[in-house]
Amino acid sequence: MTLVRAKIDMQIPRKRKGFTSQHEKGIQRFLDAVSAAFLRHVNLNVSAPA
């Protein structure tokens, strides 16, 4: 069974000839949201069993 902890639904502007800055900003916002959700839901302080 899969447990959904976060759903990230964002629009990313298309790449256009000569105007890629909006696309890159959209990609950066998406990656920031993914990393924030990951850090919010995953406990990195737990050590793995030996």
Short mmCIF file of N, CA and C in Angstrom, two decimals:
data_model
loop_
_atom_site.label_atom_id
_atom_site.label_comp_id
_atom_site.label_asym_id
_atom_site.label_seq_id
_atom_site.Cartn_x
_atom_site.Cartn_y
_atom_site.Cartn_z
N MET A 1 0.84 -1.18 0.00
CA MET A 1 0.00 0.00 0.00
C MET A 1 0.89 1.24 0.00
N THR A 2 0.55 2.21 -0.82
CA THR A 2 1.31 3.45 -0.92
C THR A 2 0.65 4.52 -0.07
N LEU A 3 1.44 5.24 0.67
CA LEU A 3 0.95 6.31 1.52
C LEU A 3 1.40 7.64 0.93
N VAL A 4 0.45 8.49 0.57
CA VAL A 4 0.77 9.79 -0.02
C VAL A 4 0.89 10.80 1.11
N ARG A 5 2.06 11.34 1.29
CA ARG A 5 2.30 12.32 2.35
C ARG A 5 2.12 13.75 1.84
N ALA A 6 2.46 13.98 0.59
CA ALA A 6 2.35 15.33 0.03
C ALA A 6 2.04 15.22 -1.44
N LYS A 7 1.20 16.12 -1.90
CA LYS A 7 0.89 16.17 -3.32
C LYS A 7 1.34 17.55 -3.81
N ILE A 8 2.19 17.55 -4.78
CA ILE A 8 2.72 18.80 -5.32
C ILE A 8 2.16 18.96 -6.72
N ASP A 9 1.30 19.94 -6.88
CA ASP A 9 0.62 20.18 -8.15
C ASP A 9 0.92 21.62 -8.56
N MET A 10 1.84 21.80 -9.48
CA MET A 10 2.25 23.13 -9.90
C MET A 10 2.28 23.19 -11.42
N GLN A 11 2.05 24.38 -11.94
CA GLN A 11 2.20 24.58 -13.37
C GLN A 11 3.59 25.14 -13.64
N ILE A 12 4.23 24.59 -14.66
CA ILE A 12 5.55 25.05 -15.07
C ILE A 12 5.41 25.60 -16.47
N PRO A 13 5.78 26.88 -16.69
CA PRO A 13 5.65 27.45 -18.03
C PRO A 13 6.48 26.68 -19.05
N ARG A 14 5.99 26.65 -20.28
CA ARG A 14 6.71 25.96 -21.35
C ARG A 14 7.98 26.72 -21.72
N LYS A 15 8.93 25.97 -22.26
CA LYS A 15 10.15 26.58 -22.78
C LYS A 15 9.81 27.25 -24.10
N ARG A 16 10.17 28.49 -24.25
CA ARG A 16 9.94 29.19 -25.51
C ARG A 16 11.28 29.66 -26.05
N LYS A 17 11.36 29.78 -27.34
CA LYS A 17 12.61 30.18 -27.98
C LYS A 17 13.03 31.56 -27.45
N GLY A 18 14.17 31.62 -26.80
CA GLY A 18 14.69 32.89 -26.31
C GLY A 18 14.13 33.32 -24.96
N PHE A 19 13.09 32.68 -24.45
CA PHE A 19 12.47 33.08 -23.19
C PHE A 19 12.42 31.89 -22.24
N THR A 20 13.57 31.45 -21.78
CA THR A 20 13.60 30.27 -20.91
C THR A 20 13.62 30.65 -19.44
N SER A 21 13.69 31.94 -19.12
CA SER A 21 13.81 32.33 -17.71
C SER A 21 12.56 31.96 -16.91
N GLN A 22 11.37 32.11 -17.49
CA GLN A 22 10.15 31.74 -16.77
C GLN A 22 10.10 30.24 -16.53
N HIS A 23 10.55 29.46 -17.51
CA HIS A 23 10.58 28.00 -17.37
C HIS A 23 11.54 27.60 -16.25
N GLU A 24 12.70 28.21 -16.23
CA GLU A 24 13.69 27.87 -15.21
C GLU A 24 13.23 28.29 -13.82
N LYS A 25 12.55 29.42 -13.71
CA LYS A 25 11.99 29.84 -12.42
C LYS A 25 10.92 28.85 -11.96
N GLY A 26 10.11 28.38 -12.88
CA GLY A 26 9.08 27.40 -12.56
C GLY A 26 9.67 26.09 -12.09
N ILE A 27 10.72 25.64 -12.78
CA ILE A 27 11.42 24.41 -12.37
C ILE A 27 12.01 24.58 -10.98
N GLN A 28 12.61 25.74 -10.72
CA GLN A 28 13.22 25.99 -9.41
C GLN A 28 12.17 26.00 -8.30
N ARG A 29 11.01 26.63 -8.55
CA ARG A 29 9.93 26.64 -7.56
C ARG A 29 9.44 25.21 -7.29
N PHE A 30 9.32 24.40 -8.34
CA PHE A 30 8.89 23.02 -8.19
C PHE A 30 9.89 22.23 -7.34
N LEU A 31 11.17 22.35 -7.66
CA LEU A 31 12.19 21.62 -6.91
C LEU A 31 12.26 22.08 -5.46
N ASP A 32 12.05 23.38 -5.21
CA ASP A 32 12.00 23.88 -3.83
C ASP A 32 10.82 23.26 -3.07
N ALA A 33 9.67 23.16 -3.73
CA ALA A 33 8.49 22.56 -3.10
C ALA A 33 8.72 21.08 -2.81
N VAL A 34 9.38 20.37 -3.73
CA VAL A 34 9.67 18.94 -3.52
C VAL A 34 10.63 18.76 -2.35
N SER A 35 11.67 19.57 -2.29
CA SER A 35 12.64 19.42 -1.20
C SER A 35 12.01 19.80 0.15
N ALA A 36 11.15 20.82 0.18
CA ALA A 36 10.48 21.20 1.43
C ALA A 36 9.55 20.09 1.90
N ALA A 37 8.81 19.48 0.98
CA ALA A 37 7.91 18.38 1.34
C ALA A 37 8.70 17.18 1.83
N PHE A 38 9.81 16.88 1.18
CA PHE A 38 10.65 15.76 1.59
C PHE A 38 11.17 15.97 3.01
N LEU A 39 11.70 17.16 3.27
CA LEU A 39 12.26 17.44 4.59
C LEU A 39 11.17 17.49 5.66
N ARG A 40 9.96 17.87 5.30
CA ARG A 40 8.85 17.94 6.25
C ARG A 40 8.40 16.54 6.67
N HIS A 41 8.46 15.57 5.77
CA HIS A 41 7.87 14.26 6.04
C HIS A 41 8.88 13.15 6.31
N VAL A 42 10.16 13.38 6.07
CA VAL A 42 11.16 12.33 6.28
C VAL A 42 12.06 12.74 7.43
N ASN A 43 12.17 11.86 8.41
CA ASN A 43 13.03 12.12 9.56
C ASN A 43 14.43 11.63 9.23
N LEU A 44 15.36 12.55 9.08
CA LEU A 44 16.73 12.18 8.72
C LEU A 44 17.60 11.92 9.95
N ASN A 45 17.06 12.11 11.15
CA ASN A 45 17.84 11.90 12.37
C ASN A 45 17.81 10.45 12.85
N VAL A 46 17.01 9.61 12.26
CA VAL A 46 16.92 8.21 12.67
C VAL A 46 18.04 7.43 11.99
N SER A 47 18.81 6.69 12.79
CA SER A 47 19.88 5.89 12.20
C SER A 47 19.32 4.55 11.75
N ALA A 48 19.91 4.01 10.72
CA ALA A 48 19.47 2.73 10.16
C ALA A 48 19.92 1.60 11.08
N PRO A 49 19.13 0.54 11.18
CA PRO A 49 19.56 -0.60 12.01
C PRO A 49 20.78 -1.30 11.40
N ALA A 50 21.64 -1.79 12.25
CA ALA A 50 22.87 -2.43 11.78
C ALA A 50 22.65 -3.83 11.29
#
